[in-house]
Amino acid sequence: MRARSIVSLSVLALILPLVALHNHIHNLLEIGRTYSTFRSYLRKNEHVLFRYPASEKRVDDIALSEPVPKIIHQIFLSSGRPNSTLSKYTPAIESCKELHPGWDTKIWTDEQGEEFMAKHYPEIHPLYCGYRQNIQRANILRYALLHHFGGVYLDLDVTCRVALDTPLAQDSTVPTLTHLPWLTPGAYPAGVNNAFILARPQHPFLAELLDRVPSRDLSWGMPYVENMLSTGCMFFSNVWMSFVLSSRGRDAPKEDRVYVLADEHGAMEPQMLRGKIVTPLFEHGGASSWHGWDAAAIVLIGKHYGYFTIALGLLMTMVAVGIWKLFRQRKRNQHRRRGSWRSFTGAIRRLGSEKQHDAGHEEVGLMKDG
């Protein structure tokens, strides 16, 4: 009976955390799917890669009849902190303005962003205001702005090197990059990056991103992880993977398709906005102004993941061995206690039988004497 109770409690102790953390577990499973399928998906669906500059003519008809709206959206959320200054980004901002004359350039601030979300996305507005980090608000705001207005989103530390509406090759079926319905760089080691997004208004992928925002508002205990999984690049990549694998992505009309930026050979890495880097289109400052101590720790683990994996394996082995030894010791102690109890009860029984035997002898003696 006691053993059955212990087993029941153990099963309950395993099930309760799984039930309580089922959303977190689902999130982690999505990450696993993204990491395991992203590269293989692109190998099987090379048409999703848009090569720039193009080395050969695309034969498929993928261009929109009209380019995306000529708007560059950028976001500067400071929560009123006086040490947050926009001036350090001026050279990057001006570079994009100079290369895109006739375009609207809009820098969205705290007040403007909150007003926009309250007016156009009231169902997400409470979440937007409740986020603990500005970067979470900046992520949601960029998705909402592109969904509502369309155009181009650029991080503030991105310097433009080429105009996005520059005509492509004469024989190209795509007149300019802005004639694509959706374009973004890849991310390392898997997924897509949200530092540069080109999109038509009302793109269904953006609608899906915004629909999933409430269910991803989870606490993870680490600011970097919380941002990445609730609104940032990992969330962005997980929804992208889900979108392209679904019927919405597979059978999408050309205006609903998504493309990943690659070089003329089909490699994503030269176009990635990862750290301080110069790509064919941009120069990325790699500011990462929102990164904290946990981001540094995760980057360190990423650089030396092999050693950390070995260390984690050793630690888990030591814990398992420790639990096994503790279990064995408890069993031995139980056997000893049972043995001691048996010895004690046996001694009591023997003592009782001896007394009975002696009493019997005394009774026989008395009868003889009588």
CSV table of C-alpha atoms in Angstrom, one decimal:
chain,number,residue,atom,x,y,z
A,1,MET,CA,0.0,0.0,0.0
A,2,ARG,CA,2.8,2.4,0.9
A,3,ALA,CA,4.7,1.6,-2.3
A,4,ARG,CA,1.6,2.3,-4.3
A,5,SER,CA,1.1,5.7,-2.6
A,6,ILE,CA,4.7,6.6,-3.4
A,7,VAL,CA,4.3,5.7,-7.1
A,8,SER,CA,1.0,7.7,-7.3
A,9,LEU,CA,2.6,10.8,-5.7
A,10,SER,CA,5.6,10.5,-8.0
A,11,VAL,CA,3.4,10.3,-11.1
A,12,LEU,CA,1.4,13.3,-9.8
A,13,ALA,CA,4.6,15.2,-9.2
A,14,LEU,CA,5.6,14.7,-12.9
A,15,ILE,CA,2.2,15.4,-14.4
A,16,LEU,CA,1.4,18.7,-12.5
A,17,PRO,CA,4.4,20.6,-13.8
A,18,LEU,CA,3.6,19.4,-17.3
A,19,VAL,CA,0.0,20.7,-17.0
A,20,ALA,CA,1.1,24.0,-15.4
A,21,LEU,CA,3.8,24.6,-18.0
A,22,HIS,CA,2.1,23.2,-21.1
A,23,ASN,CA,2.3,26.5,-23.0
A,24,HIS,CA,6.0,26.8,-22.2
A,25,ILE,CA,6.6,23.2,-23.4
A,26,HIS,CA,4.7,24.0,-26.6
A,27,ASN,CA,6.9,27.0,-27.1
A,28,LEU,CA,10.0,24.9,-26.7
A,29,LEU,CA,8.7,22.2,-29.1
A,30,GLU,CA,8.1,25.0,-31.7
A,31,ILE,CA,11.8,26.0,-31.3
A,32,GLY,CA,12.8,22.4,-31.9
A,33,ARG,CA,10.7,22.3,-35.0
A,34,THR,CA,12.2,25.5,-36.4
A,35,TYR,CA,15.8,24.4,-35.7
A,36,SER,CA,15.3,21.0,-37.2
A,37,THR,CA,13.2,21.9,-40.3
A,38,PHE,CA,14.3,25.4,-41.4
A,39,ARG,CA,17.3,24.5,-43.5
A,40,SER,CA,15.8,21.3,-44.9
A,41,TYR,CA,12.7,23.2,-45.8
A,42,LEU,CA,14.7,25.8,-47.8
A,43,ARG,CA,16.7,23.0,-49.5
A,44,LYS,CA,13.4,21.5,-50.8
A,45,ASN,CA,11.8,24.9,-51.5
A,46,GLU,CA,14.6,27.0,-53.1
A,47,HIS,CA,12.0,29.3,-54.6
A,48,VAL,CA,11.5,30.8,-51.2
A,49,LEU,CA,15.1,32.2,-51.4
A,50,PHE,CA,15.2,35.5,-53.3
A,51,ARG,CA,18.7,36.0,-54.7
A,52,TYR,CA,20.2,39.5,-54.6
A,53,PRO,CA,22.0,40.4,-56.8
A,54,ALA,CA,20.4,37.8,-59.1
A,55,SER,CA,22.8,35.5,-61.0
A,56,GLU,CA,20.1,34.1,-63.2
A,57,LYS,CA,16.6,35.0,-64.3
A,58,ARG,CA,13.6,33.7,-62.3
A,59,VAL,CA,11.1,32.1,-64.5
A,60,ASP,CA,8.2,32.1,-61.9
A,61,ASP,CA,5.9,35.0,-61.8
A,62,ILE,CA,6.2,36.3,-58.2
A,63,ALA,CA,6.1,40.1,-58.5
A,64,LEU,CA,3.3,42.3,-57.3
A,65,SER,CA,1.7,44.6,-59.9
A,66,GLU,CA,2.4,47.5,-57.6
A,67,PRO,CA,5.3,48.0,-55.2
A,68,VAL,CA,4.8,48.1,-51.4
A,69,PRO,CA,4.0,51.6,-50.0
A,70,LYS,CA,7.1,53.9,-50.0
A,71,ILE,CA,7.3,54.2,-46.2
A,72,ILE,CA,10.3,53.4,-44.0
A,73,HIS,CA,9.2,52.7,-40.4
A,74,GLN,CA,11.7,53.0,-37.5
A,75,ILE,CA,11.0,52.8,-33.8
A,76,PHE,CA,12.5,54.7,-30.9
A,77,LEU,CA,11.0,53.9,-27.5
A,78,SER,CA,12.8,55.4,-24.5
A,79,SER,CA,10.1,55.5,-21.8
A,80,GLY,CA,11.1,59.1,-21.1
A,81,ARG,CA,14.6,58.2,-20.1
A,82,PRO,CA,16.9,61.2,-20.6
A,83,ASN,CA,20.0,59.1,-21.4
A,84,SER,CA,18.2,57.5,-24.3
A,85,THR,CA,19.3,59.6,-27.3
A,86,LEU,CA,18.4,59.3,-30.9
A,87,SER,CA,21.3,61.3,-32.2
A,88,LYS,CA,23.7,58.3,-32.3
A,89,TYR,CA,21.6,56.8,-35.0
A,90,THR,CA,21.4,59.9,-37.1
A,91,PRO,CA,24.0,58.8,-39.7
A,92,ALA,CA,22.2,55.5,-40.3
A,93,ILE,CA,18.8,57.2,-40.5
A,94,GLU,CA,20.0,59.9,-42.9
A,95,SER,CA,21.7,57.3,-45.2
A,96,CYS,CA,18.3,55.6,-45.8
A,97,LYS,CA,16.6,59.0,-46.3
A,98,GLU,CA,19.2,60.0,-48.9
A,99,LEU,CA,18.8,56.8,-50.9
A,100,HIS,CA,15.0,56.9,-50.8
A,101,PRO,CA,13.9,60.4,-51.9
A,102,GLY,CA,10.2,60.6,-52.2
A,103,TRP,CA,9.7,58.0,-49.5
A,104,ASP,CA,8.1,58.7,-46.2
A,105,THR,CA,10.3,58.1,-43.2
A,106,LYS,CA,8.5,57.8,-39.9
A,107,ILE,CA,10.2,57.4,-36.5
A,108,TRP,CA,7.6,56.1,-34.0
A,109,THR,CA,8.0,57.2,-30.4
A,110,ASP,CA,6.4,55.9,-27.1
A,111,GLU,CA,3.4,58.1,-27.3
A,112,GLN,CA,2.8,57.7,-31.0
A,113,GLY,CA,3.2,53.9,-30.7
A,114,GLU,CA,0.8,53.6,-27.9
A,115,GLU,CA,-1.8,55.8,-29.6
A,116,PHE,CA,-1.5,53.7,-32.8
A,117,MET,CA,-1.9,50.4,-31.0
A,118,ALA,CA,-4.9,51.7,-29.0
A,119,LYS,CA,-6.6,52.9,-32.2
A,120,HIS,CA,-5.9,50.1,-34.7
A,121,TYR,CA,-5.2,47.0,-32.5
A,122,PRO,CA,-7.2,47.5,-29.3
A,123,GLU,CA,-7.3,43.8,-28.6
A,124,ILE,CA,-3.4,43.8,-28.3
A,125,HIS,CA,-3.1,47.2,-26.7
A,126,PRO,CA,-3.3,46.0,-23.1
A,127,LEU,CA,-0.5,43.5,-23.7
A,128,TYR,CA,1.5,46.1,-25.5
A,129,CYS,CA,1.3,48.4,-22.5
A,130,GLY,CA,1.9,45.6,-20.0
A,131,TYR,CA,5.2,44.4,-21.4
A,132,ARG,CA,8.2,44.7,-19.1
A,133,GLN,CA,10.6,45.6,-21.8
A,134,ASN,CA,10.6,48.3,-24.5
A,135,ILE,CA,12.0,45.8,-27.0
A,136,GLN,CA,8.9,43.7,-26.7
A,137,ARG,CA,6.8,46.7,-27.5
A,138,ALA,CA,9.1,47.7,-30.4
A,139,ASN,CA,8.7,44.2,-31.9
A,140,ILE,CA,4.9,44.1,-31.7
A,141,LEU,CA,4.7,47.7,-33.0
A,142,ARG,CA,6.8,46.9,-36.1
A,143,TYR,CA,4.5,43.9,-37.0
A,144,ALA,CA,1.4,46.0,-36.5
A,145,LEU,CA,2.7,49.0,-38.5
A,146,LEU,CA,3.6,46.8,-41.4
A,147,HIS,CA,0.3,45.0,-41.2
A,148,HIS,CA,-1.6,48.2,-41.3
A,149,PHE,CA,0.5,50.4,-43.6
A,150,GLY,CA,2.9,48.1,-45.3
A,151,GLY,CA,6.3,49.3,-46.5
A,152,VAL,CA,9.7,48.7,-44.9
A,153,TYR,CA,10.8,48.4,-41.3
A,154,LEU,CA,14.5,49.0,-40.4
A,155,ASP,CA,16.2,48.9,-37.0
A,156,LEU,CA,17.8,52.2,-36.1
A,157,ASP,CA,21.4,50.9,-36.4
A,158,VAL,CA,20.9,49.8,-40.0
A,159,THR,CA,22.7,51.9,-42.6
A,160,CYS,CA,21.3,51.7,-46.2
A,161,ARG,CA,23.9,51.1,-49.0
A,162,VAL,CA,21.5,50.5,-51.9
A,163,ALA,CA,18.0,51.9,-52.6
A,164,LEU,CA,15.4,49.2,-52.2
A,165,ASP,CA,13.5,50.5,-55.2
A,166,THR,CA,16.6,50.3,-57.5
A,167,PRO,CA,15.6,48.4,-60.7
A,168,LEU,CA,16.9,44.9,-60.9
A,169,ALA,CA,18.3,43.2,-64.0
A,170,GLN,CA,16.6,44.1,-67.2
A,171,ASP,CA,15.3,40.5,-67.8
A,172,SER,CA,14.2,40.1,-64.2
A,173,THR,CA,10.5,39.2,-63.7
A,174,VAL,CA,10.7,41.3,-60.5
A,175,PRO,CA,11.2,45.0,-61.3
A,176,THR,CA,12.5,45.9,-57.8
A,177,LEU,CA,12.8,44.4,-54.4
A,178,THR,CA,9.8,46.5,-53.4
A,179,HIS,CA,7.6,44.4,-55.8
A,180,LEU,CA,7.9,41.4,-53.5
A,181,PRO,CA,5.0,40.8,-51.0
A,182,TRP,CA,7.4,39.9,-48.2
A,183,LEU,CA,11.1,39.9,-47.7
A,184,THR,CA,13.4,39.5,-44.7
A,185,PRO,CA,16.9,38.1,-44.0
A,186,GLY,CA,17.6,34.8,-42.6
A,187,ALA,CA,18.9,34.3,-39.0
A,188,TYR,CA,21.7,32.2,-37.6
A,189,PRO,CA,21.6,29.2,-37.1
A,190,ALA,CA,17.9,29.0,-38.2
A,191,GLY,CA,14.9,31.1,-38.7
A,192,VAL,CA,14.3,34.7,-40.0
A,193,ASN,CA,15.4,38.1,-38.7
A,194,ASN,CA,13.2,41.1,-37.9
A,195,ALA,CA,15.8,43.9,-38.2
A,196,PHE,CA,14.7,44.4,-41.8
A,197,ILE,CA,11.2,43.6,-43.1
A,198,LEU,CA,9.6,44.5,-46.4
A,199,ALA,CA,5.9,43.7,-46.6
A,200,ARG,CA,2.7,44.6,-48.4
A,201,PRO,CA,-0.2,45.8,-46.2
A,202,GLN,CA,-2.4,43.1,-44.6
A,203,HIS,CA,0.0,40.3,-45.4
A,204,PRO,CA,-1.5,37.1,-43.8
A,205,PHE,CA,1.8,36.2,-42.1
A,206,LEU,CA,1.7,39.5,-40.2
A,207,ALA,CA,-2.0,38.8,-39.2
A,208,GLU,CA,-0.9,35.4,-37.9
A,209,LEU,CA,1.9,36.9,-35.9
A,210,LEU,CA,-0.4,39.4,-34.2
A,211,ASP,CA,-3.0,36.6,-33.6
A,212,ARG,CA,-0.4,34.6,-31.7
A,213,VAL,CA,0.9,37.4,-29.5
A,214,PRO,CA,-1.5,36.8,-26.5
A,215,SER,CA,-0.7,33.1,-26.2
A,216,ARG,CA,3.0,33.8,-26.2
A,217,ASP,CA,2.9,36.3,-23.3
A,218,LEU,CA,4.7,33.9,-20.8
A,219,SER,CA,7.1,34.5,-18.0
A,220,TRP,CA,10.5,32.8,-18.5
A,221,GLY,CA,12.5,34.4,-15.7
A,222,MET,CA,15.2,35.8,-18.0
A,223,PRO,CA,14.6,39.1,-19.9
A,224,TYR,CA,16.4,38.0,-23.1
A,225,VAL,CA,14.6,34.7,-23.3
A,226,GLU,CA,11.3,36.3,-22.5
A,227,ASN,CA,11.6,38.8,-25.3
A,228,MET,CA,12.9,36.3,-27.9
A,229,LEU,CA,10.0,33.9,-27.2
A,230,SER,CA,7.2,36.4,-26.7
A,231,THR,CA,7.7,38.9,-29.5
A,232,GLY,CA,11.3,38.7,-30.8
A,233,CYS,CA,13.2,36.8,-33.5
A,234,MET,CA,12.5,33.3,-32.1
A,235,PHE,CA,8.8,34.0,-31.9
A,236,PHE,CA,9.0,35.6,-35.4
A,237,SER,CA,10.8,32.5,-36.7
A,238,ASN,CA,8.5,30.0,-35.1
A,239,VAL,CA,5.4,31.6,-36.6
A,240,TRP,CA,7.2,31.9,-40.0
A,241,MET,CA,7.9,28.2,-39.9
A,242,SER,CA,4.3,27.3,-39.0
A,243,PHE,CA,3.0,29.6,-41.8
A,244,VAL,CA,5.1,28.1,-44.6
A,245,LEU,CA,4.4,24.5,-43.5
A,246,SER,CA,0.7,25.1,-43.4
A,247,SER,CA,-1.7,25.2,-46.4
A,248,ARG,CA,-1.7,29.0,-46.1
A,249,GLY,CA,2.0,29.0,-47.0
A,250,ARG,CA,2.1,26.0,-49.4
A,251,ASP,CA,-0.8,27.0,-51.6
A,252,ALA,CA,-0.5,30.8,-51.1
A,253,PRO,CA,-1.2,33.1,-54.1
A,254,LYS,CA,1.8,35.2,-55.1
A,255,GLU,CA,0.7,38.2,-53.0
A,256,ASP,CA,0.7,36.1,-49.8
A,257,ARG,CA,4.1,34.4,-50.2
A,258,VAL,CA,7.2,35.0,-48.1
A,259,TYR,CA,10.8,35.2,-49.3
A,260,VAL,CA,14.2,35.1,-47.5
A,261,LEU,CA,17.0,37.2,-48.7
A,262,ALA,CA,20.0,35.3,-50.1
A,263,ASP,CA,23.1,36.1,-52.3
A,264,GLU,CA,23.5,35.2,-55.9
A,265,HIS,CA,24.5,31.7,-55.0
A,266,GLY,CA,21.5,31.1,-52.7
A,267,ALA,CA,23.4,31.5,-49.4
A,268,MET,CA,21.7,33.4,-46.7
A,269,GLU,CA,24.7,34.2,-44.5
A,270,PRO,CA,26.1,37.1,-46.6
A,271,GLN,CA,22.7,38.9,-46.2
A,272,MET,CA,22.2,38.2,-42.5
A,273,LEU,CA,22.1,41.3,-40.2
A,274,ARG,CA,24.1,39.5,-37.4
A,275,GLY,CA,26.4,41.6,-35.3
A,276,LYS,CA,28.5,44.3,-37.0
A,277,ILE,CA,28.5,43.4,-40.6
A,278,VAL,CA,28.3,44.8,-44.1
A,279,THR,CA,25.9,43.1,-46.6
A,280,PRO,CA,25.1,43.9,-50.2
A,281,LEU,CA,22.1,46.0,-49.1
A,282,PHE,CA,23.0,47.3,-45.6
A,283,GLU,CA,25.6,47.9,-42.9
A,284,HIS,CA,24.5,46.7,-39.5
A,285,GLY,CA,25.8,48.4,-36.4
A,286,GLY,CA,25.0,45.5,-34.1
A,287,ALA,CA,23.8,47.8,-31.4
A,288,SER,CA,21.7,45.2,-29.5
A,289,SER,CA,20.9,48.0,-27.0
A,290,TRP,CA,18.3,45.8,-25.2
A,291,HIS,CA,20.7,43.0,-24.4
A,292,GLY,CA,21.4,42.4,-20.7
A,293,TRP,CA,23.4,40.0,-18.6
A,294,ASP,CA,21.3,37.0,-19.6
A,295,ALA,CA,21.9,37.7,-23.3
A,296,ALA,CA,25.7,37.8,-22.7
A,297,ALA,CA,25.4,34.4,-20.9
A,298,ILE,CA,23.4,32.9,-23.7
A,299,VAL,CA,25.8,34.2,-26.3
A,300,LEU,CA,28.7,32.7,-24.3
A,301,ILE,CA,26.9,29.3,-24.2
A,302,GLY,CA,26.2,29.6,-27.9
A,303,LYS,CA,29.9,30.1,-28.7
A,304,HIS,CA,31.0,27.2,-26.5
A,305,TYR,CA,27.9,25.0,-26.7
A,306,GLY,CA,29.9,21.8,-27.1
A,307,TYR,CA,31.6,22.3,-23.7
A,308,PHE,CA,28.4,23.4,-22.1
A,309,THR,CA,26.6,20.3,-23.5
A,310,ILE,CA,29.3,18.0,-22.0
A,311,ALA,CA,29.2,19.8,-18.7
A,312,LEU,CA,25.4,19.6,-18.6
A,313,GLY,CA,25.6,15.8,-19.5
A,314,LEU,CA,28.1,15.3,-16.6
A,315,LEU,CA,25.9,17.2,-14.2
A,316,MET,CA,22.8,15.2,-15.1
A,317,THR,CA,24.8,12.0,-14.8
A,318,MET,CA,26.0,13.0,-11.3
A,319,VAL,CA,22.5,13.9,-10.2
A,320,ALA,CA,21.2,10.6,-11.5
A,321,VAL,CA,23.9,8.6,-9.8
A,322,GLY,CA,23.3,10.6,-6.6
A,323,ILE,CA,19.6,9.8,-6.7
A,324,TRP,CA,20.3,6.1,-7.4
A,325,LYS,CA,22.8,5.9,-4.5
A,326,LEU,CA,20.3,7.7,-2.2
A,327,PHE,CA,17.6,5.3,-3.2
A,328,ARG,CA,19.8,2.3,-2.6
A,329,GLN,CA,20.9,3.6,0.8
A,330,ARG,CA,17.2,4.1,1.8
A,331,LYS,CA,16.4,0.5,0.7
A,332,ARG,CA,19.4,-0.8,2.8
A,333,ASN,CA,18.2,1.2,5.8
A,334,GLN,CA,14.7,-0.1,5.4
A,335,HIS,CA,16.1,-3.7,5.3
A,336,ARG,CA,18.1,-3.0,8.4
A,337,ARG,CA,15.1,-1.6,10.2
A,338,ARG,CA,13.0,-4.5,9.2
A,339,GLY,CA,15.8,-6.9,10.3
A,340,SER,CA,16.1,-5.1,13.6
A,341,TRP,CA,12.4,-5.2,14.1
A,342,ARG,CA,12.3,-8.9,13.3
A,343,SER,CA,15.1,-9.5,15.7
A,344,PHE,CA,13.3,-7.5,18.4
A,345,THR,CA,10.0,-9.2,17.9
A,346,GLY,CA,11.7,-12.6,17.7
A,347,ALA,CA,13.4,-12.0,20.9
A,348,ILE,CA,10.1,-10.9,22.5
A,349,ARG,CA,8.5,-14.1,21.2
A,350,ARG,CA,11.4,-16.3,22.5
A,351,LEU,CA,11.2,-14.6,25.8
A,352,GLY,CA,7.5,-15.2,26.0
A,353,SER,CA,7.8,-18.8,25.1
A,354,GLU,CA,10.6,-19.3,27.6
A,355,LYS,CA,8.4,-17.8,30.4
A,356,GLN,CA,5.5,-20.1,29.3
A,357,HIS,CA,7.9,-23.1,29.4
A,358,ASP,CA,9.2,-22.2,32.9
A,359,ALA,CA,5.7,-21.6,34.1
A,360,GLY,CA,4.7,-25.0,32.8
A,361,HIS,CA,7.6,-26.6,34.7
A,362,GLU,CA,6.6,-24.8,37.9
A,363,GLU,CA,3.0,-26.1,37.6
A,364,VAL,CA,4.1,-29.7,37.1
A,365,GLY,CA,6.4,-29.4,40.2
A,366,LEU,CA,3.5,-28.0,42.4
A,367,MET,CA,1.3,-30.8,41.3
A,368,LYS,CA,3.9,-33.4,42.3
A,369,ASP,CA,4.4,-31.7,45.6
A,370,GLY,CA,0.7,-31.7,46.2
